[in-house]
Coordinates of C-alpha atoms and ligand atoms in Angstrom, one line a residue:
X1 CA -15.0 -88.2 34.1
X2 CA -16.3 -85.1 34.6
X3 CA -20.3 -84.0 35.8
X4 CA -19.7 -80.0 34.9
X5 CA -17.3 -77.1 34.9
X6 CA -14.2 -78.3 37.3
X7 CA -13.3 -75.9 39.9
X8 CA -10.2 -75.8 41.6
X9 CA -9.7 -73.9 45.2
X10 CA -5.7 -74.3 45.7
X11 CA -2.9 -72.9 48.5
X12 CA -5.2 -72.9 51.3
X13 CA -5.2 -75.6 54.7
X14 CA -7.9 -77.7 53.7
X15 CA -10.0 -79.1 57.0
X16 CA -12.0 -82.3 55.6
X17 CA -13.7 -83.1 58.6
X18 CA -13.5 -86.9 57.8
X19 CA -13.3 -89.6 60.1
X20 CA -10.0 -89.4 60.5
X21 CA -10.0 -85.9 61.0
X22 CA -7.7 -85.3 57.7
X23 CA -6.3 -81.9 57.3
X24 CA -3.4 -80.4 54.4
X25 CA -1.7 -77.3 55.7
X26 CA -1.2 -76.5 51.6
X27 CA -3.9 -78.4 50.1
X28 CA -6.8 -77.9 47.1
X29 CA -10.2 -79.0 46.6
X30 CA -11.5 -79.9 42.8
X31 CA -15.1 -79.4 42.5
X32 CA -17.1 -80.8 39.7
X33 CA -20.5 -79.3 39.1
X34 CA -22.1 -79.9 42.0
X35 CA -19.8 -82.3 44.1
X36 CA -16.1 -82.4 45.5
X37 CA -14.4 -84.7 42.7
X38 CA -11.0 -84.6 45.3
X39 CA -8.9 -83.3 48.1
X40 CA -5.5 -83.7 48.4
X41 CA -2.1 -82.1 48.5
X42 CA 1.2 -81.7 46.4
X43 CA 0.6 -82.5 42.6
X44 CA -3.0 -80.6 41.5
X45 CA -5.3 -82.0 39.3
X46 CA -6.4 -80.1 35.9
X47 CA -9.2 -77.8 35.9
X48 CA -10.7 -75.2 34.2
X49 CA -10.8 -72.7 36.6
X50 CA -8.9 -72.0 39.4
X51 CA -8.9 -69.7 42.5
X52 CA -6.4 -69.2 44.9
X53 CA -6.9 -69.4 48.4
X54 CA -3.6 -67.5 49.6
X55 CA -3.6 -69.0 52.7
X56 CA -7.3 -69.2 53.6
X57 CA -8.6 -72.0 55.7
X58 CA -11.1 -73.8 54.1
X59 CA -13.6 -75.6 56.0
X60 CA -17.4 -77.8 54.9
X61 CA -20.3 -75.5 55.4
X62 CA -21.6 -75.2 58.9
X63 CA -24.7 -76.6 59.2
X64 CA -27.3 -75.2 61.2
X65 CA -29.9 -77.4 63.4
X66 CA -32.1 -74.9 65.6
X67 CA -33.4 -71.4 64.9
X68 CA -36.5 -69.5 64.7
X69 CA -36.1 -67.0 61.3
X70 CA -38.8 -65.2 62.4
X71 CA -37.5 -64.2 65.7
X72 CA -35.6 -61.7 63.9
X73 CA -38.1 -59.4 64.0
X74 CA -37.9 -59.2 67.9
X75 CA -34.4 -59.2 69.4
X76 CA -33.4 -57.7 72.8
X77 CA -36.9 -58.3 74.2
X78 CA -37.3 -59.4 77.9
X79 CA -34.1 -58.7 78.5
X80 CA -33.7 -60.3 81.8
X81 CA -36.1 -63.1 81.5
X82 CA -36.2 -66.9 82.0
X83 CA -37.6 -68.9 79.1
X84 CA -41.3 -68.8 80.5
X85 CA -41.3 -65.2 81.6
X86 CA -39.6 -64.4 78.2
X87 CA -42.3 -66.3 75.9
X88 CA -45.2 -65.0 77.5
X89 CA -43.8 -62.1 76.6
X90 CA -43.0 -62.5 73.5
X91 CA -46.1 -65.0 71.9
X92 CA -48.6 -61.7 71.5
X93 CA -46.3 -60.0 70.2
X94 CA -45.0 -63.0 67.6
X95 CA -48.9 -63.6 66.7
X96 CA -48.6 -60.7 64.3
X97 CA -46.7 -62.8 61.9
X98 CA -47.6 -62.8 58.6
X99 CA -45.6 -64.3 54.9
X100 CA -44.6 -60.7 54.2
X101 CA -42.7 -59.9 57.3
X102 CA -41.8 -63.7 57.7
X103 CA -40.2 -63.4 54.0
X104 CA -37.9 -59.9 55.7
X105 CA -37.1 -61.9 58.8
X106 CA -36.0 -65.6 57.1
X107 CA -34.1 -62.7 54.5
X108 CA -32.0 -61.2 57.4
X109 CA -31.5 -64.5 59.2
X110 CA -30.4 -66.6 56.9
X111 CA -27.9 -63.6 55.2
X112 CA -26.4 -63.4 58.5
X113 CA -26.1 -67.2 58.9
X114 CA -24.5 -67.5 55.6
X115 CA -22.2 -64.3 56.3
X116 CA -21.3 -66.7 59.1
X117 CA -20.0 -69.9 57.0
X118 CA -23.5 -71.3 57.2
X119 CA -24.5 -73.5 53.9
X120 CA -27.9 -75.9 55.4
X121 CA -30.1 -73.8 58.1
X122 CA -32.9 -75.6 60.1
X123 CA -35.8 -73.2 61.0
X124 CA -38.2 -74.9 63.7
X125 CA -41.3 -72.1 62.9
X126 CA -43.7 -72.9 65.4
X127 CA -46.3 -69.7 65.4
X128 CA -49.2 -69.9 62.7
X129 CA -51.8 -67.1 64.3
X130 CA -55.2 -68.2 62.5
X131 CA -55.6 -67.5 58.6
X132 CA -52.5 -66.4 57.8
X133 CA -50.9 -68.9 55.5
X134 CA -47.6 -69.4 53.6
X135 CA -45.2 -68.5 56.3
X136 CA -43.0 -71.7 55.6
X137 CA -43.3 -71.3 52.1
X138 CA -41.8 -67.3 52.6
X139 CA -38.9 -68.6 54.2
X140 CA -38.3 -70.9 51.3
X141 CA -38.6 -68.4 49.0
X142 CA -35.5 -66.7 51.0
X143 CA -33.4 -69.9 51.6
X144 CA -33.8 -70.2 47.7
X145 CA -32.9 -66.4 46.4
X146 CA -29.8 -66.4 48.6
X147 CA -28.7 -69.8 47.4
X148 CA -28.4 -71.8 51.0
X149 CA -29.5 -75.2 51.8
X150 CA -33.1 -75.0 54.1
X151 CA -34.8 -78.1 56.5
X152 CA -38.3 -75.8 57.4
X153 CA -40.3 -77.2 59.7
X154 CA -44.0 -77.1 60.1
X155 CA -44.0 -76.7 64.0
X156 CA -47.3 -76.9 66.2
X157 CA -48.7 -75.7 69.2
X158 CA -52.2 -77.3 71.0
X159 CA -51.9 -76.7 74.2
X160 CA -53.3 -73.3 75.6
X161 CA -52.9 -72.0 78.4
X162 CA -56.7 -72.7 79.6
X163 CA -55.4 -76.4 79.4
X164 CA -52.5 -76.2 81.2
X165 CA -50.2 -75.2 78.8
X166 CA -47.9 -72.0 78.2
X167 CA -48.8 -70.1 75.0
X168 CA -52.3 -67.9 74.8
X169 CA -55.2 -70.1 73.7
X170 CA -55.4 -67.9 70.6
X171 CA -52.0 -69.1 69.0
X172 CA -52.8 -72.7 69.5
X173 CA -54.4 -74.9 66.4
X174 CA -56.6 -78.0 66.2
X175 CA -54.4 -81.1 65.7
X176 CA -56.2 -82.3 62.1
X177 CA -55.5 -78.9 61.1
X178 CA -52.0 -79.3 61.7
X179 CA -51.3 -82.8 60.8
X180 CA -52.7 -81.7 57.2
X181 CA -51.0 -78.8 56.8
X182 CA -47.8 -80.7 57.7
X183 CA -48.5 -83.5 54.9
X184 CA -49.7 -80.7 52.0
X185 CA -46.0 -78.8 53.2
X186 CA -44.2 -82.2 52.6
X187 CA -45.8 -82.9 49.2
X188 CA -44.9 -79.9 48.2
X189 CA -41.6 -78.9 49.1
X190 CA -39.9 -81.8 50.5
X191 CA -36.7 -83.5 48.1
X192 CA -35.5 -86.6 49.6
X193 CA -32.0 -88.3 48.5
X194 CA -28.5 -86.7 48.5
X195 CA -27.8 -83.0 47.1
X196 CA -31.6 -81.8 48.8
X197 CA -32.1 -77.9 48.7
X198 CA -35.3 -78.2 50.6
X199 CA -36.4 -80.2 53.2
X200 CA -39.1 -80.9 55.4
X201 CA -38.9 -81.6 59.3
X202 CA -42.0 -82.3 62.1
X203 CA -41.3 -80.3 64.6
X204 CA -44.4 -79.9 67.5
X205 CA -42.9 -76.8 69.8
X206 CA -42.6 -78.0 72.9
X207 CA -43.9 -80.5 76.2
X208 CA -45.4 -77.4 77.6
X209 CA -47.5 -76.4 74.5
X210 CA -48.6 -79.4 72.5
X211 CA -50.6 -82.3 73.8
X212 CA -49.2 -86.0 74.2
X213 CA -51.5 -86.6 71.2
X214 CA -50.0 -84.4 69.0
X215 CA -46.5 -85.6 69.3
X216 CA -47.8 -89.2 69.2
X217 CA -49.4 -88.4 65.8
X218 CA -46.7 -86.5 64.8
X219 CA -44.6 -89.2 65.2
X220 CA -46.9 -91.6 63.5
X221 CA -46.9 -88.7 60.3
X222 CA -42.8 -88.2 60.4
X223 CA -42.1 -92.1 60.1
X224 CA -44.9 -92.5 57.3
X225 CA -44.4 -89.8 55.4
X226 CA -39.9 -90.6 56.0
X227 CA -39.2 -87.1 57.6
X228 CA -37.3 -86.5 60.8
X229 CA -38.7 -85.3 63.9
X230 CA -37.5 -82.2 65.8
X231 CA -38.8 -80.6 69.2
X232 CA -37.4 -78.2 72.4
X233 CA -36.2 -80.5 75.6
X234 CA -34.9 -80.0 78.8
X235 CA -33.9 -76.6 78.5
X236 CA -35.1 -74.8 82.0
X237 CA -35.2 -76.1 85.8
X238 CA -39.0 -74.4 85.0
X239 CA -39.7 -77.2 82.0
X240 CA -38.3 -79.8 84.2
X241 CA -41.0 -78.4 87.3
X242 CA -44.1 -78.0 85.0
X243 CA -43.2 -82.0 83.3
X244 CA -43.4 -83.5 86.5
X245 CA -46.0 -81.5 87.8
X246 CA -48.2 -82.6 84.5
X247 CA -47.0 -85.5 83.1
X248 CA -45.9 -86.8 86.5
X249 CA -42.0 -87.4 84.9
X250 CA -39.1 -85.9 83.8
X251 CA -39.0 -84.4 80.3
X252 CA -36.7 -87.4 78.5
X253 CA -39.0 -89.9 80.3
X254 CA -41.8 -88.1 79.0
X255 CA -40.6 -87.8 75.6
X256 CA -39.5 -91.5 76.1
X257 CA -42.9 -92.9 77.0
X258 CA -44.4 -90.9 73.5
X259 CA -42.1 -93.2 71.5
X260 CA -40.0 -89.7 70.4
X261 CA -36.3 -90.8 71.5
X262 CA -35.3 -92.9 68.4
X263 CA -33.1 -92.3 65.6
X264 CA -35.3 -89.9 63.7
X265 CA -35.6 -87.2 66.4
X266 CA -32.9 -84.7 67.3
X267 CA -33.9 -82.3 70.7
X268 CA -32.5 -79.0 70.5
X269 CA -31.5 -77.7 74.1
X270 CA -31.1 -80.7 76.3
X271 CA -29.3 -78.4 79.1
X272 CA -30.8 -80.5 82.0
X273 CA -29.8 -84.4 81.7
X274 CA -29.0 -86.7 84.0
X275 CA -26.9 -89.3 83.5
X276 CA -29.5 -91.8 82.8
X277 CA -31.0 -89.9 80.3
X278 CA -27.7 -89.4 78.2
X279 CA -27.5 -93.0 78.5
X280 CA -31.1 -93.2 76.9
X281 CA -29.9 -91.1 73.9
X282 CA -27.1 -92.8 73.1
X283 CA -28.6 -96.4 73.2
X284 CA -32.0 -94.8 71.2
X285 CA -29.9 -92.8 68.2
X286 CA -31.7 -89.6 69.7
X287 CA -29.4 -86.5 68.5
X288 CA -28.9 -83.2 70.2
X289 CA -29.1 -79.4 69.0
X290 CA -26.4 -77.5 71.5
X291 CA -27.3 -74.0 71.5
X292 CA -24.8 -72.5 74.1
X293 CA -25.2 -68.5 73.6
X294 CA -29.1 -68.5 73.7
X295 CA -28.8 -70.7 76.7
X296 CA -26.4 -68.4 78.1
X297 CA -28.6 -65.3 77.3
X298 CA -31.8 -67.0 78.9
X299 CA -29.6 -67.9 81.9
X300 CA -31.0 -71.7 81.6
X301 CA -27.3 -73.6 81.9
X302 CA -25.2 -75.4 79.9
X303 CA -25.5 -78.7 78.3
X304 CA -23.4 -81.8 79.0
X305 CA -21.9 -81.8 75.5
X306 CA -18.9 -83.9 76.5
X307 CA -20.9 -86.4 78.3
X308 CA -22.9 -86.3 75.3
X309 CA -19.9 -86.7 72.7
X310 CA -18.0 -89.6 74.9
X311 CA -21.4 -91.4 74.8
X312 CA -21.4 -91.5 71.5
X313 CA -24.5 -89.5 70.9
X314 CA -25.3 -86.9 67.8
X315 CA -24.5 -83.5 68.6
X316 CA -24.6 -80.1 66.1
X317 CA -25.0 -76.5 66.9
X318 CA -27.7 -74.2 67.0
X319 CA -27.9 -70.2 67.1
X320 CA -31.9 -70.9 67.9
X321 CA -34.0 -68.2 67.3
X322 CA -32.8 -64.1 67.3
X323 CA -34.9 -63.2 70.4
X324 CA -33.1 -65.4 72.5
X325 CA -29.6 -65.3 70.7
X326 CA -29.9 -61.8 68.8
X327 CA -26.5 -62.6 66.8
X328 CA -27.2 -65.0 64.0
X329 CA -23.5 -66.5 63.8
X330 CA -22.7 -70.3 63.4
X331 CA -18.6 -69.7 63.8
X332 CA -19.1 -67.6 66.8
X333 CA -21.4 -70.1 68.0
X334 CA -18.4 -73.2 67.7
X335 CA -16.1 -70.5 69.8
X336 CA -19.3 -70.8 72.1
X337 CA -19.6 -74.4 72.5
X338 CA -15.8 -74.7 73.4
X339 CA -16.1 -71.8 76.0
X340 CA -19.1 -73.7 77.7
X341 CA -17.1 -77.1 77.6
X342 CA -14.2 -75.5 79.0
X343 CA -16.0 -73.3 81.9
X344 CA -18.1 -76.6 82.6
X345 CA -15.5 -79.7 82.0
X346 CA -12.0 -77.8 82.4
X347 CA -9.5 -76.5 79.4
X348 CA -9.2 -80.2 77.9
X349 CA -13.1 -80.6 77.5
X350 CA -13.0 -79.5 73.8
X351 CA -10.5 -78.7 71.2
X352 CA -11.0 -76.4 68.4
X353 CA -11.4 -79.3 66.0
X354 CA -13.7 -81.2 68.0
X355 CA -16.0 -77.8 68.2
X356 CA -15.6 -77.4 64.5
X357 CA -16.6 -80.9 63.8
X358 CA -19.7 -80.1 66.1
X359 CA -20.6 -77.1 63.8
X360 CA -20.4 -79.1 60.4
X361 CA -20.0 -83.2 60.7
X362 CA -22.0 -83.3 63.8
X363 CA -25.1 -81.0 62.6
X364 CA -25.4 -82.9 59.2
X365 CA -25.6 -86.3 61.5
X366 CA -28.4 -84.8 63.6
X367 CA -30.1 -84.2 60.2
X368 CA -29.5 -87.0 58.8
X369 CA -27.4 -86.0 55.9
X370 CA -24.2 -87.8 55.2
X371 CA -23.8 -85.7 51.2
X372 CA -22.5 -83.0 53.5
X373 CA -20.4 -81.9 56.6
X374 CA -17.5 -83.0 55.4
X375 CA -14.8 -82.1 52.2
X376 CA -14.4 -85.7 50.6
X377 CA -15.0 -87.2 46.9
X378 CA -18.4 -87.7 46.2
X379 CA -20.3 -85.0 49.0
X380 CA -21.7 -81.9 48.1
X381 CA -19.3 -79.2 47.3
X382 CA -20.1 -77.0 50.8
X383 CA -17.2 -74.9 51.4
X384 CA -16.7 -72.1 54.0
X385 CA -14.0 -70.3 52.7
X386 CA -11.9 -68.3 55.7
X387 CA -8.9 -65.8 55.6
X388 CA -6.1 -65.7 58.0
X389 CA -4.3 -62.8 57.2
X390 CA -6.3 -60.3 59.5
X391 CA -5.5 -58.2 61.8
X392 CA -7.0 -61.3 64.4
X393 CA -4.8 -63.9 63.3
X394 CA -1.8 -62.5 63.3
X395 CA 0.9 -64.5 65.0
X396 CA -1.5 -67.7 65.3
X397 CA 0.4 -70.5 63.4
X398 CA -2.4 -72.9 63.9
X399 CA -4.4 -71.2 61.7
X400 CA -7.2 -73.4 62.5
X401 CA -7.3 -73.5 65.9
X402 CA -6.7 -69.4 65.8
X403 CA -9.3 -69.0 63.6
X404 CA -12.0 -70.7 66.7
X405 CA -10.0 -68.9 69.3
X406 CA -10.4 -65.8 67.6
X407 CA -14.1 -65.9 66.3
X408 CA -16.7 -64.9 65.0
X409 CA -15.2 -64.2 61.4
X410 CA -17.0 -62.9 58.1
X411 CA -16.9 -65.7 55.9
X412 CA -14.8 -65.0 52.7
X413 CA -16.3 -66.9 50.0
X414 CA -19.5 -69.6 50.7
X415 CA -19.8 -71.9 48.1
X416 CA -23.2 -74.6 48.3
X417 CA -23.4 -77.1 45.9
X418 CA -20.5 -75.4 44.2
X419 CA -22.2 -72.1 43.4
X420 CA -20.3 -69.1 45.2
X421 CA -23.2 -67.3 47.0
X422 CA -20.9 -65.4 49.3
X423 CA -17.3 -63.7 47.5
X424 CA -15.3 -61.0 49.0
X425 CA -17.6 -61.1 52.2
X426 CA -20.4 -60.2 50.0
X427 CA -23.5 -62.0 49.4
X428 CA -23.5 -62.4 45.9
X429 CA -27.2 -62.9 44.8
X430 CA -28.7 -60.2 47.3
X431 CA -27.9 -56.7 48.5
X432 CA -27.3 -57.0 52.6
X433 CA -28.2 -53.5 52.9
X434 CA -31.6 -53.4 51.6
X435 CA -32.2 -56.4 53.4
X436 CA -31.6 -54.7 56.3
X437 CA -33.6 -51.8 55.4
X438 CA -36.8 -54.1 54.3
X439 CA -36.1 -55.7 57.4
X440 CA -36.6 -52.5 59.4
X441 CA -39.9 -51.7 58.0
X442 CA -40.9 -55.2 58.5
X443 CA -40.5 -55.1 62.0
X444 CA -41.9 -51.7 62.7
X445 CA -45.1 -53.4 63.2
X446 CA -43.8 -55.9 66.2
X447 CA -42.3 -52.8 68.4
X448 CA -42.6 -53.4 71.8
Ligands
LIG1 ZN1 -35.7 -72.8 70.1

């Protein structure tokens, strides 16, 4: 039985992601409408179209879990910075955000993540200056034209620097304000169950720029209202200082003791754990968004991913925001997270599949999707479509290790939900070069 027009992608090395790790070096996928009806090799199914893969690797979407759209609008600021030094930087110049310019920079960001094999994209969007509304609801306007999956985020900051915390007091909000705003977002745009377009996450910034309150009540909002919870952690030596200097504890034990490590909360950073506090993860459900190349750029360290992975906690990948990682690309970001493994843990610390998995099983566990990540019967028909007949490739006869080895890669096709919105490299429903020149005028008014 059939839900719509049958696809079928045949000839290609087919990477499920399953469980058991299936791959066909000359396999197909049949699509049905929106879902994968089957994967397999040898005898093909029937279908009423077919496209041939010659060769192409095919792989589930990547899925995205930290970023900052906006942040587009400001790349290679504060070039030499740490974290701190770089956000007070940066905040004045991010407070002159508005829906227009947020609309160009969630445009350009989410065109390059989708250039980049990237189907579902969390944005944690943290910076609402006073009276300037419908930020989230411009990046959801751009997730939906160019035909990608989007979990927005209403983020918060409370905590200004006259009480001890980082960002100016003028970019911080009243906590009602943002616990309402947050509820009206969810109403609105949130779609629970399998096959979701749009979601909604509660993401307060950070422990040095919202109040214990606000993550408390946060928390309280996320688990009544059914929606995960999302916030930085442990990224800097500096975070770690200022937590115990304020809170009196380290930042896990902090988040710990404000009921935020559970199953509904994934942390994006998580550079500086000890081995307790992995152990707290794991037994809690708490996931983990690795973002090696921002983390890298900021100079902050590398996460414990492998201690992470052998303890059996959730771990996906993250580009996080364009001012601290100015390339927005998901596959170069897998090549990443198996270079950091490797210069931290030694050459046997991650393969290529297990940094692949990271990029598309792992991040739809930190969101808490299981209809995608992986190519099997029944899931959403995400497919990141690669060639290996480039001049890169050549002589690599594991085509899917040489295609990590040798990243970052322009997608080929992109298919979400079984709609082609990238073919031939191209975006299909949008023109990448007047993106880029909107973009340009957009973020004229954020120079330096
Ligand atoms: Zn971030």
């Amino acid at each position: 039985m059939t839900n719509g027009k049958t696809t079928l992608y045949r000839g290609g090395a087919i990477v499920t992601m399953d469980d058991a790790g299936t791959e066909h070096e000359q396999g197909w996928v049949l699509v049905d409408g929106t879902t994968i009806a089957d994967v397999g090799a040898g005898v093909e199914p029937e279908a009423d179209t077919r496209v041939e893969l010659e060769g192409a690797v095919v792989t589930p979407g990547l899925v995205n879990t930290h970023h900052h759209l906006y942040q587009t609008l400001t790349r290679a600021r504060a070039q030499q910075a740490d974290l701190f030094t770089w956000l007070r930087e940066l905040y004045p110049v991010w407070s002159r955000i508005d829906a227009e310019a947020e609309y160009a920079a969630a445009r350009t960001g989410l065109a390059e993540l989708a250039l980049s094999g990237c189907t579902t994209v969390f944005d944690h969007h943290y910076v609402f200056p006073h009276g300037r509304e419908g930020l989230i609801e411009a990046e959801v306007q751009a997730a939906r034209e160019l035909g990608v999956r989007i979990v927005a985020s209403r983020g918060s900051m409370d905590l200004g620097v006259s009480d001890g915390g980082l960002p100016p007091d003028e970019l911080v909000e009243e906590l009602d304000a943002v616990l309402a705003e947050t509820e009206r977002l969810a109403s609105a745009l949130h779609e629970p169950g399998p096959g979701a377009r749009v979601q909604l996450a509660v993401a307060p910034c950070s422990p040095f720029s919202v109040t214990g309150r606000l993550m408390e009540e946060s928390a309280a909002l996320a688990r009544r209202l059914e929606l995960s919870l999302h916030t930085h952690l442990a990224e800097t030596v500096e975070e770690e200082a200022y937590c115990l200097e304020l809170h009196g504890c380290r930042p896990v034990e902090y988040l710990e003791r404000l009921g935020w490590l559970a199953d509904d909360v994934w942390c994006a950073h998580c550079v500086h754990l000890s081995a307790d506090d992995i152990a707290r993860f794991a037994a809690t459900g708490t996931g983990v968004a690795h973002c090696p190349t921002s983390n890298l750029r900021l100079g902050a360290g590398v996460a414990p991913v492998r201690a992470l992975l052998d303890a059996d906690v959730r771990v996906g990948l993250g580009v996080d925001g364009s001012a601290s990682n100015e390339r927005g690309d998901l596959f170069g970001e897998v090549k990443q997270a198996l270079l950091v493994a490797r210069g931290r843990g030694g050459p046997t610390a991650m393969s290529a599949r297990d940094a692949i998995r990271l990029g598309t099983r792992g991040g739809a566990t930190v969101l808490r999707r299981d209809d995608i990540g992986s190519l099997e019967p029944g899931k959403q028909a995400d497919l990141a479509i690669w060639r290996t007949d480039g001049l890169e490739l050549g002589g690599a006869d594991d085509r899917v290790a040489g295609l990590v080895f040798t990243a970052p890669h322009r997608v080929a096709r992109l298919v979400v939900g079984g709609e082609e919105v990238v073919r031939d490299g191209a975006l299909v429903r949008a023109d990448e070069v007047e993106i880029a020149r909107a973009h340009r005028v957009a973020a004229r008014r954020f120079a330096a």
